[in-house]
Tab-separated table of C-alpha atoms and ligand atoms in Angstrom:
chain	number	residue	atom	x	y	z
A	152	MET	CA	-18.921	41.914	-38.424
A	153	GLU	CA	-15.686	41.890	-36.452
A	154	LYS	CA	-14.963	45.439	-37.531
A	155	LEU	CA	-18.449	46.757	-36.790
A	156	LEU	CA	-18.417	45.314	-33.320
A	157	ASN	CA	-14.965	46.414	-32.317
A	158	GLU	CA	-15.685	47.730	-28.813
A	159	LYS	CA	-12.877	50.237	-28.919
A	160	LYS	CA	-14.738	52.182	-31.588
A	161	MET	CA	-18.149	51.780	-29.945
A	162	PRO	CA	-19.241	54.486	-29.556
A	163	ASN	CA	-17.171	56.848	-31.737
A	164	GLU	CA	-15.689	59.982	-30.162
A	165	ARG	CA	-18.990	61.855	-30.506
A	166	GLY	CA	-20.869	59.082	-28.729
A	167	PHE	CA	-22.510	57.434	-31.752
A	168	PHE	CA	-23.240	53.740	-32.161
A	169	GLY	CA	-23.869	53.852	-35.901
A	170	GLU	CA	-26.635	56.449	-36.259
A	171	PHE	CA	-27.759	56.138	-32.611
A	172	GLY	CA	-26.603	57.859	-29.434
A	173	GLY	CA	-24.759	61.172	-29.603
A	174	SER	CA	-25.512	64.217	-27.538
A	175	PHE	CA	-28.580	66.383	-28.132
A	176	ILE	CA	-28.438	68.755	-25.188
A	177	PRO	CA	-28.804	72.433	-24.263
A	178	GLU	CA	-25.706	74.545	-24.868
A	179	GLN	CA	-25.147	74.911	-21.091
A	180	LEU	CA	-24.595	71.171	-20.753
A	181	THR	CA	-22.093	70.788	-23.588
A	182	PHE	CA	-19.205	71.937	-21.453
A	183	VAL	CA	-19.978	69.736	-18.462
A	184	MET	CA	-20.579	66.619	-20.600
A	185	LYS	CA	-17.164	67.180	-22.157
A	186	GLU	CA	-15.691	67.625	-18.680
A	187	ILE	CA	-17.204	64.282	-17.580
A	188	THR	CA	-16.048	62.528	-20.778
A	189	ASP	CA	-12.505	63.866	-20.457
A	190	LYS	CA	-12.189	62.946	-16.779
A	191	TYR	CA	-13.607	59.492	-17.405
A	192	ASP	CA	-11.193	58.917	-20.315
A	193	GLU	CA	-8.357	60.140	-18.152
A	194	ILE	CA	-8.954	57.911	-15.134
A	195	LYS	CA	-10.762	54.794	-16.341
A	196	ASP	CA	-7.621	52.853	-17.217
A	197	THR	CA	-5.460	54.097	-14.365
A	198	GLU	CA	-4.311	51.475	-11.881
A	199	GLU	CA	-5.669	53.542	-8.986
A	200	PHE	CA	-9.228	53.810	-10.304
A	201	LYS	CA	-9.367	50.191	-11.436
A	202	ARG	CA	-8.035	49.012	-8.078
A	203	GLU	CA	-10.528	51.106	-6.088
A	204	LEU	CA	-13.481	49.900	-8.120
A	205	MET	CA	-12.302	46.295	-8.016
A	206	TYR	CA	-11.921	46.521	-4.258
A	207	LEU	CA	-15.469	47.805	-3.791
A	208	ASN	CA	-16.904	45.299	-6.259
A	209	LYS	CA	-15.343	42.488	-4.307
A	210	HIS	CA	-15.589	43.531	-0.673
A	211	TYR	CA	-18.650	45.782	-0.732
A	212	THR	CA	-20.968	44.466	-3.459
A	213	GLY	CA	-19.866	40.863	-3.017
A	214	ARG	CA	-18.623	40.178	-6.533
A	215	PRO	CA	-18.162	37.942	-8.324
A	216	SER	CA	-21.837	36.992	-8.267
A	217	PRO	CA	-22.156	33.257	-8.984
A	218	VAL	CA	-23.437	31.486	-12.093
A	219	PHE	CA	-25.941	28.837	-11.024
A	220	TYR	CA	-27.289	25.907	-13.063
A	221	ALA	CA	-31.064	25.932	-12.577
A	222	LYS	CA	-31.306	22.160	-12.750
A	223	ASN	CA	-34.810	21.747	-11.343
A	224	LEU	CA	-36.304	24.295	-13.711
A	225	SER	CA	-34.369	22.940	-16.705
A	226	GLU	CA	-35.403	19.328	-16.029
A	227	LYS	CA	-39.022	20.330	-15.518
A	228	ILE	CA	-39.058	22.042	-18.918
A	229	GLY	CA	-37.126	19.155	-20.459
A	230	GLY	CA	-35.144	21.156	-23.004
A	231	ALA	CA	-32.036	23.327	-22.976
A	232	LYS	CA	-30.122	23.818	-19.734
A	233	ILE	CA	-30.817	27.155	-18.061
A	234	PHE	CA	-28.096	28.942	-16.080
A	235	LEU	CA	-28.528	32.104	-13.989
A	236	LYS	CA	-26.010	34.914	-13.479
A	237	ARG	CA	-26.941	35.886	-9.922
A	238	GLU	CA	-26.909	39.696	-9.904
A	239	ASP	CA	-29.775	39.401	-7.428
A	240	LEU	CA	-27.174	38.519	-4.787
A	241	ASN	CA	-25.377	41.873	-5.018
A	242	HIS	CA	-25.556	44.336	-2.132
A	243	THR	CA	-28.820	46.325	-2.637
A	244	GLY	CA	-30.276	43.428	-4.627
A	245	ALA	CA	-29.625	44.176	-8.286
A	246	HIS	CA	-27.057	45.039	-10.951
A	247	LYS	CA	-27.558	48.805	-10.548
A	248	ILE	CA	-24.951	49.061	-7.782
A	249	ASN	CA	-22.285	48.185	-10.407
A	250	HIS	CA	-22.621	51.494	-12.236
A	251	CYS	CA	-23.650	53.561	-9.206
A	252	LEU	CA	-20.320	52.828	-7.511
A	253	GLY	CA	-18.481	53.764	-10.707
A	254	GLU	CA	-20.417	57.005	-11.113
A	255	ALA	CA	-19.949	57.928	-7.440
A	256	LEU	CA	-16.186	57.319	-7.566
A	257	LEU	CA	-15.904	59.412	-10.723
A	258	ALA	CA	-17.917	62.252	-9.141
A	259	LYS	CA	-15.664	62.199	-6.096
A	260	LYS	CA	-12.546	62.361	-8.268
A	261	MET	CA	-14.020	65.323	-10.163
A	262	GLY	CA	-14.438	67.165	-6.877
A	263	LYS	CA	-18.251	67.180	-7.056
A	264	LYS	CA	-20.208	67.445	-3.822
A	265	LYS	CA	-23.543	66.009	-4.794
A	266	LEU	CA	-25.053	63.215	-6.869
A	267	ILE	CA	-28.479	63.868	-8.308
A	268	ALA	CA	-30.759	61.503	-10.163
A	269	GLU	CA	-34.309	60.573	-10.949
A	270	THR	CA	-35.914	57.366	-9.855
A	271	GLY	CA	-39.105	55.587	-10.880
A	272	ALA	CA	-39.647	52.559	-8.700
A	273	GLY	CA	-36.823	53.721	-6.433
A	274	GLN	CA	-34.275	51.029	-7.349
A	275	HIS	CA	-31.802	53.401	-8.957
A	276	GLY	CA	-32.421	55.896	-6.150
A	277	VAL	CA	-31.592	53.348	-3.460
A	278	ALA	CA	-28.467	52.097	-5.265
A	279	LEU	CA	-27.231	55.655	-5.821
A	280	ALA	CA	-28.020	56.739	-2.239
A	281	THR	CA	-26.018	53.702	-1.105
A	282	ALA	CA	-23.013	54.635	-3.241
A	283	ALA	CA	-23.266	58.275	-2.106
A	284	ALA	CA	-23.261	57.254	1.560
A	285	LEU	CA	-20.223	55.044	1.010
A	286	VAL	CA	-18.159	57.482	-1.029
A	287	GLY	CA	-19.165	60.504	1.044
A	288	LEU	CA	-21.321	62.612	-1.275
A	289	GLU	CA	-24.671	64.335	-0.829
A	290	CYS	CA	-27.514	62.814	-2.808
A	291	ASP	CA	-30.753	64.358	-4.156
A	292	ILE	CA	-33.260	61.980	-5.705
A	293	TYR	CA	-36.175	63.326	-7.785
A	294	MET	CA	-39.238	61.146	-7.653
A	295	GLY	CA	-42.818	61.597	-8.870
A	296	GLU	CA	-45.449	61.942	-6.147
A	297	VAL	CA	-47.354	58.978	-7.556
A	298	ASP	CA	-44.245	56.783	-7.332
A	299	ILE	CA	-43.453	58.036	-3.831
A	300	GLU	CA	-46.767	56.705	-2.656
A	301	LYS	CA	-46.474	53.452	-4.603
A	302	GLU	CA	-42.886	52.655	-3.658
A	303	TYR	CA	-42.831	53.876	-0.084
A	304	PRO	CA	-40.335	51.303	1.315
A	305	ASN	CA	-37.699	52.528	-1.154
A	306	VAL	CA	-38.394	56.146	-0.176
A	307	VAL	CA	-37.745	55.214	3.456
A	308	LYS	CA	-34.542	53.386	2.486
A	309	MET	CA	-33.197	56.396	0.586
A	310	LYS	CA	-33.901	58.628	3.591
A	311	ILE	CA	-32.253	56.196	6.013
A	312	LEU	CA	-29.219	56.255	3.722
A	313	GLY	CA	-29.076	60.020	4.077
A	314	ALA	CA	-30.427	61.050	0.666
A	315	LYS	CA	-32.942	63.818	0.071
A	316	VAL	CA	-36.059	62.666	-1.790
A	317	ILE	CA	-37.606	65.554	-3.727
A	318	PRO	CA	-41.252	65.043	-4.758
A	319	VAL	CA	-42.114	65.920	-8.356
A	320	THR	CA	-45.633	67.296	-8.606
A	321	HIS	CA	-46.176	68.239	-12.250
A	322	GLY	CA	-47.709	66.244	-15.109
A	323	LEU	CA	-48.330	62.567	-14.504
A	324	LYS	CA	-45.992	62.752	-11.464
A	325	THR	CA	-44.010	59.655	-12.524
A	326	LEU	CA	-40.650	58.795	-14.105
A	327	LYS	CA	-40.605	61.079	-17.134
A	328	GLU	CA	-41.455	64.146	-15.003
A	329	ALA	CA	-38.830	63.079	-12.455
A	330	VAL	CA	-36.214	63.112	-15.244
A	331	ASP	CA	-37.408	66.591	-16.329
A	332	SER	CA	-37.075	67.932	-12.775
A	333	ALA	CA	-33.690	66.343	-12.172
A	334	PHE	CA	-32.409	67.854	-15.438
A	335	GLU	CA	-33.758	71.268	-14.412
A	336	ALA	CA	-32.026	71.071	-11.040
A	337	TYR	CA	-28.829	69.951	-12.749
A	338	LEU	CA	-28.882	72.901	-15.170
A	339	LYS	CA	-28.956	75.286	-12.199
A	340	ASP	CA	-25.609	74.033	-10.901
A	341	THR	CA	-23.399	71.832	-13.035
A	342	SER	CA	-20.215	72.655	-11.152
A	343	SER	CA	-20.865	71.058	-7.744
A	344	GLN	CA	-23.330	68.345	-8.824
A	345	ILE	CA	-23.291	65.433	-11.233
A	346	TYR	CA	-26.345	63.813	-12.772
A	347	ALA	CA	-25.841	60.071	-12.306
A	348	ILE	CA	-27.990	58.409	-14.960
A	349	GLY	CA	-29.605	55.075	-14.068
A	350	SER	CA	-29.071	53.079	-17.268
A	351	ILE	CA	-27.184	53.116	-20.593
A	352	VAL	CA	-29.265	56.087	-21.756
A	353	GLY	CA	-28.867	59.879	-21.863
A	354	PRO	CA	-26.260	61.956	-23.722
A	355	HIS	CA	-22.679	60.803	-24.361
A	356	PRO	CA	-20.700	59.682	-22.313
A	357	PHE	CA	-23.370	57.967	-20.155
A	358	PRO	CA	-24.387	55.088	-22.495
A	359	MET	CA	-20.692	54.235	-22.841
A	360	MET	CA	-19.718	54.779	-19.225
A	361	VAL	CA	-22.608	52.880	-17.642
A	362	ARG	CA	-21.987	50.014	-20.089
A	363	ASP	CA	-18.319	49.918	-19.154
A	364	PHE	CA	-19.206	49.700	-15.441
A	365	GLN	CA	-21.737	46.917	-16.143
A	366	LYS	CA	-19.417	44.924	-18.399
A	367	ILE	CA	-18.045	43.120	-15.340
A	368	VAL	CA	-21.242	41.034	-15.380
A	369	GLY	CA	-20.372	39.567	-18.777
A	370	ILE	CA	-16.669	39.227	-18.123
A	371	GLU	CA	-17.295	37.231	-14.943
A	372	ALA	CA	-20.110	35.192	-16.470
A	373	LYS	CA	-17.999	34.144	-19.450
A	374	GLU	CA	-15.204	32.840	-17.261
A	375	GLN	CA	-17.570	31.177	-14.783
A	376	PHE	CA	-19.580	29.501	-17.526
A	377	LEU	CA	-16.442	28.185	-19.187
A	378	GLN	CA	-15.278	26.812	-15.860
A	379	LEU	CA	-18.615	25.114	-15.191
A	380	THR	CA	-19.182	23.597	-18.628
A	381	GLY	CA	-15.988	23.902	-20.663
A	382	ILE	CA	-17.825	25.747	-23.459
A	383	LEU	CA	-19.435	29.107	-24.157
A	384	PRO	CA	-23.210	29.386	-23.688
A	385	ASN	CA	-25.214	29.000	-26.931
A	386	ASN	CA	-27.700	31.654	-25.858
A	387	LEU	CA	-27.791	34.727	-23.636
A	388	VAL	CA	-31.058	36.189	-22.357
A	389	ALA	CA	-31.581	39.469	-20.462
A	390	CYS	CA	-34.473	41.866	-19.885
A	391	VAL	CA	-34.241	45.312	-21.480
A	392	GLY	CA	-35.557	48.507	-19.899
A	393	GLY	CA	-32.934	51.160	-20.542
A	394	GLY	CA	-30.732	48.179	-21.290
A	395	SER	CA	-27.852	48.273	-18.807
A	396	ASN	CA	-28.009	44.760	-17.377
A	397	ALA	CA	-28.430	43.274	-20.866
A	398	MET	CA	-25.530	45.289	-22.286
A	399	GLY	CA	-23.405	44.346	-19.268
A	400	LEU	CA	-23.835	40.679	-20.106
A	401	PHE	CA	-23.779	40.976	-23.927
A	402	SER	CA	-20.678	43.206	-24.115
A	403	ALA	CA	-18.315	40.399	-23.217
A	404	PHE	CA	-19.690	38.094	-25.955
A	405	LEU	CA	-20.271	40.433	-28.927
A	406	ASN	CA	-17.410	38.996	-30.936
A	407	ASP	CA	-18.263	35.351	-30.142
A	408	GLU	CA	-20.313	34.595	-33.221
A	409	SER	CA	-21.534	31.244	-31.893
A	410	VAL	CA	-23.384	32.976	-29.043
A	411	ASN	CA	-26.989	34.025	-29.790
A	412	MET	CA	-28.314	36.934	-27.769
A	413	TYR	CA	-31.874	37.790	-26.843
A	414	GLY	CA	-33.042	41.069	-25.306
A	415	VAL	CA	-36.482	40.759	-23.719
A	416	GLU	CA	-38.796	43.776	-23.666
A	417	PRO	CA	-41.994	44.163	-21.638
A	418	ASN	CA	-45.107	43.697	-23.770
A	419	GLY	CA	-47.295	44.680	-20.796
A	420	LYS	CA	-51.016	44.119	-21.340
A	421	GLY	CA	-51.062	44.246	-25.129
A	422	ASN	CA	-49.683	45.612	-28.389
A	423	LEU	CA	-51.377	49.028	-28.498
A	424	ILE	CA	-49.743	52.356	-27.583
A	425	GLY	CA	-49.899	52.752	-23.817
A	426	GLU	CA	-50.188	49.019	-23.112
A	427	HIS	CA	-46.499	48.120	-23.212
A	428	ALA	CA	-42.942	49.488	-23.031
A	429	ALA	CA	-41.366	47.429	-25.837
A	430	THR	CA	-39.341	50.178	-27.484
A	431	LEU	CA	-37.179	48.180	-29.891
A	432	THR	CA	-40.105	46.035	-30.962
A	433	TYR	CA	-42.636	48.774	-31.720
A	434	GLY	CA	-40.639	52.042	-31.743
A	435	GLU	CA	-39.116	54.260	-34.395
A	436	PRO	CA	-36.039	56.502	-34.367
A	437	GLY	CA	-36.355	59.658	-32.270
A	438	ILE	CA	-34.662	61.854	-29.687
A	439	LEU	CA	-35.407	61.819	-25.948
A	440	HIS	CA	-33.438	62.957	-22.898
A	441	GLY	CA	-30.414	63.995	-24.959
A	442	PHE	CA	-29.790	60.987	-27.202
A	443	LYS	CA	-31.045	59.397	-30.426
A	444	SER	CA	-32.441	55.880	-30.306
A	445	GLN	CA	-35.571	53.891	-30.961
A	446	LEU	CA	-38.481	55.614	-29.230
A	447	LEU	CA	-42.122	54.839	-28.553
A	448	LYS	CA	-44.204	57.731	-29.857
A	449	ASP	CA	-47.862	58.629	-29.548
A	450	ASN	CA	-49.893	59.822	-32.549
A	451	ASP	CA	-48.515	63.351	-32.168
A	452	GLY	CA	-44.919	62.149	-32.183
A	453	ASN	CA	-44.368	62.763	-28.460
A	454	PRO	CA	-42.953	60.086	-26.123
A	455	ALA	CA	-45.771	57.576	-25.658
A	456	PRO	CA	-47.253	56.612	-22.299
A	457	VAL	CA	-45.923	53.205	-21.274
A	458	HIS	CA	-47.103	50.321	-19.133
A	459	THR	CA	-45.468	47.228	-17.714
A	460	VAL	CA	-45.881	45.275	-14.518
A	461	ALA	CA	-42.116	45.825	-13.979
A	462	SER	CA	-41.523	49.478	-13.044
A	463	GLY	CA	-37.816	49.099	-13.799
A	464	LEU	CA	-38.634	48.479	-17.476
A	465	ASP	CA	-41.136	51.352	-17.766
A	466	TYR	CA	-39.385	53.704	-20.217
A	467	PRO	CA	-40.377	54.828	-23.749
A	468	GLY	CA	-36.722	54.943	-24.890
A	469	VAL	CA	-33.823	52.469	-24.863
A	470	GLY	CA	-30.022	52.582	-24.796
A	471	PRO	CA	-28.629	53.579	-28.225
A	472	GLN	CA	-26.278	50.599	-28.385
A	473	HIS	CA	-29.289	48.276	-28.388
A	474	SER	CA	-30.824	50.177	-31.320
A	475	TYR	CA	-27.538	49.653	-33.143
A	476	LEU	CA	-27.262	45.955	-32.255
A	477	LYS	CA	-30.809	45.430	-33.482
A	478	LYS	CA	-30.047	47.225	-36.731
A	479	ILE	CA	-26.969	45.089	-37.470
A	480	LYS	CA	-28.940	42.014	-36.301
A	481	ARG	CA	-26.368	40.962	-33.714
A	482	VAL	CA	-29.009	40.739	-30.967
A	483	LYS	CA	-32.574	39.543	-31.368
A	484	TYR	CA	-35.178	41.520	-29.442
A	485	THR	CA	-38.335	39.838	-28.310
A	486	THR	CA	-41.155	40.406	-25.807
A	487	ILE	CA	-42.917	38.902	-22.815
A	488	TYR	CA	-46.370	39.885	-21.513
A	489	ASP	CA	-47.076	40.866	-17.893
A	490	ASN	CA	-48.858	37.603	-17.142
A	491	GLU	CA	-46.014	35.485	-18.576
A	492	ALA	CA	-43.510	37.342	-16.378
A	493	ILE	CA	-45.659	36.766	-13.301
A	494	ASP	CA	-45.919	33.041	-14.096
A	495	ALA	CA	-42.119	32.870	-14.402
A	496	PHE	CA	-41.785	34.786	-11.114
A	497	PHE	CA	-43.662	31.990	-9.307
A	498	GLU	CA	-42.069	29.190	-11.341
A	499	LEU	CA	-38.485	30.192	-10.507
A	500	SER	CA	-39.409	30.789	-6.862
A	501	ARG	CA	-40.950	27.344	-6.508
A	502	CYS	CA	-38.479	25.326	-8.612
A	503	GLU	CA	-35.251	26.872	-7.378
A	504	GLY	CA	-36.008	28.827	-4.203
A	505	ILE	CA	-34.987	32.052	-5.935
A	506	ILE	CA	-37.492	34.944	-5.972
A	507	PRO	CA	-36.591	37.087	-9.010
A	508	ALA	CA	-37.344	40.775	-9.563
A	509	ILE	CA	-40.353	41.062	-11.887
A	510	GLU	CA	-38.006	42.743	-14.404
A	511	SER	CA	-35.711	39.713	-14.367
A	512	ALA	CA	-38.735	37.394	-14.518
A	513	HIS	CA	-39.258	38.674	-18.093
A	514	ALA	CA	-35.871	37.175	-19.009
A	515	VAL	CA	-36.648	33.949	-17.145
A	516	ALA	CA	-40.006	33.663	-18.955
A	517	TYR	CA	-38.358	33.964	-22.362
A	518	ALA	CA	-35.573	31.546	-21.418
A	519	MET	CA	-38.225	28.993	-20.446
A	520	LYS	CA	-39.915	29.317	-23.851
A	521	LEU	CA	-36.597	29.084	-25.677
A	522	ALA	CA	-35.464	26.094	-23.608
A	523	ALA	CA	-38.634	24.181	-24.449
A	524	LYS	CA	-37.788	24.411	-28.170
A	525	MET	CA	-34.254	23.043	-27.737
A	526	ASN	CA	-32.661	19.773	-26.659
A	527	SER	CA	-30.575	19.310	-23.529
A	528	GLY	CA	-27.341	19.735	-25.465
A	529	ASN	CA	-28.084	23.481	-25.603
A	530	THR	CA	-27.445	26.059	-22.927
A	531	ILE	CA	-29.055	29.377	-22.009
A	532	LEU	CA	-27.431	31.892	-19.690
A	533	VAL	CA	-29.927	34.313	-18.143
A	534	ASN	CA	-28.944	37.537	-16.445
A	535	LEU	CA	-30.959	37.457	-13.224
A	536	SER	CA	-30.691	41.225	-12.817
A	537	GLY	CA	-32.289	41.527	-9.377
A	538	ARG	CA	-34.218	39.954	-6.543
A	539	GLY	CA	-37.936	40.155	-5.951
A	540	ASP	CA	-38.111	41.431	-2.375
A	541	LYS	CA	-39.199	44.836	-3.653
A	542	ASP	CA	-42.105	43.241	-5.535
A	543	ILE	CA	-43.628	41.224	-2.723
A	544	ASP	CA	-46.221	43.835	-1.643
A	545	TYR	CA	-47.356	44.327	-5.216
A	546	ILE	CA	-47.666	40.574	-5.798
A	547	VAL	CA	-49.726	40.081	-2.637
A	548	LYS	CA	-52.052	42.940	-3.570
A	549	THR	CA	-52.455	41.887	-7.188
A	550	TYR	CA	-52.746	38.136	-6.740
A	551	PRO	CA	-54.479	37.781	-3.347
A	552	GLU	CA	-55.816	34.344	-4.319
A	553	ASN	CA	-52.289	32.955	-3.973
A	554	PHE	CA	-52.053	34.045	-0.380
A	555	ILE	CA	-55.154	32.666	1.282
A	556	LEU	CA	-53.876	30.964	4.436
A	557	ASN	CA	-54.743	27.349	5.046
A	558	ASP	CA	-56.600	26.750	8.276
B	816	PLP	C1	-33.724	48.842	-13.160
B	816	PLP	C2	-33.790	47.389	-13.336
B	816	PLP	C3	-33.824	46.798	-14.624
B	816	PLP	C4	-33.898	47.601	-15.882
B	816	PLP	O1	-32.798	48.378	-16.174
B	816	PLP	P1	-31.779	48.024	-17.346
B	816	PLP	O2	-31.006	49.276	-17.492
B	816	PLP	O3	-32.577	47.689	-18.566
B	816	PLP	O4	-30.979	46.887	-16.892
B	816	PLP	C5	-33.819	45.415	-14.724
B	816	PLP	N1	-33.805	44.630	-13.618
B	816	PLP	C6	-33.783	45.147	-12.379
B	816	PLP	C7	-33.774	44.231	-11.223
B	816	PLP	C8	-33.780	46.543	-12.192
B	816	PLP	O5	-33.756	47.052	-10.948
């Protein structure tokens, strides 16, 4: 196993994690992807780049984010001890800023003028617009018209930050179409722009690069957990959309065989096509957006429609490294339904005074189930990927019975 997991070889030079990953892109993009890979390889280990990123992580994002023992929740469940890695406390409220700062710095060093990206719920858009403002780059965010209406506060934030939000009006007018449009815009000018992907997905080098920028989560957590308890955690739990927050945490523990890892996918409303977005659980190998991985397909073999209460997990594909880790059985992938995530959202809020993002609530929900099956000698470290401020409006609308005021 040691050999298989050796990070230095993951991915190989063509971007493959075993059979997954790689680069399945139009000819025009081959050159620019190589340019990005070469520049990244050239600067990533230089003192200057590492120092700049470390400085921003510390003084801008507020790293290290703490590890917190959720004592009230753990004692209420009466099983394993649950700990939280508090990525919700980062500037902009989630882990996404970790890779957005890295991508923005790289773009600046490559002499690019503009960052472009797609966004679904607007979380990646806001984090990227933030990084663009800081580093001094223009920023175009492609967003489906349906999402623009649904996620209006994030649209306003991106505009305040100086980004241009470009409505996407074709097809279902949501995330997949936004990716199509962003790709199209990118193809028109690959010399002055860079497409800053929002997770560990897309063609090589993005799954590798975004993972590297997120790895700080796991590196910090390992040291903090050891300091708090004197041992390594027995179990890691993280939600998986594209898979960046999970891979950020898992990366630092892959060679620690005593540590069990659980990736939690959204099972939405049910197990049928269109009811969930649990790619590793129900998918099969396929190619989407330039890389090979597990993929949810409809009956015609096209990317399936997806549903989950957590817009940040709403994607029919998944990072190729997760497909590989599932195949070699290093990580166990499991699922949580919408209603279980919502229950965990309220439970964590009321037990600990921490309102989690609904995405992160999937991880909390699974950790609660796992904890109940174990005794208090066991530990579970959850990546709390983001905070729930963005979800408040949705929660009020969907569960009005919880918000009737007492007279
Ligand atoms: C975007 C997002 C996710 C999902 O993305 P991953 O790449 O799977 O980490 C999870 N949690 C939060 C808070 C998010 O904003």
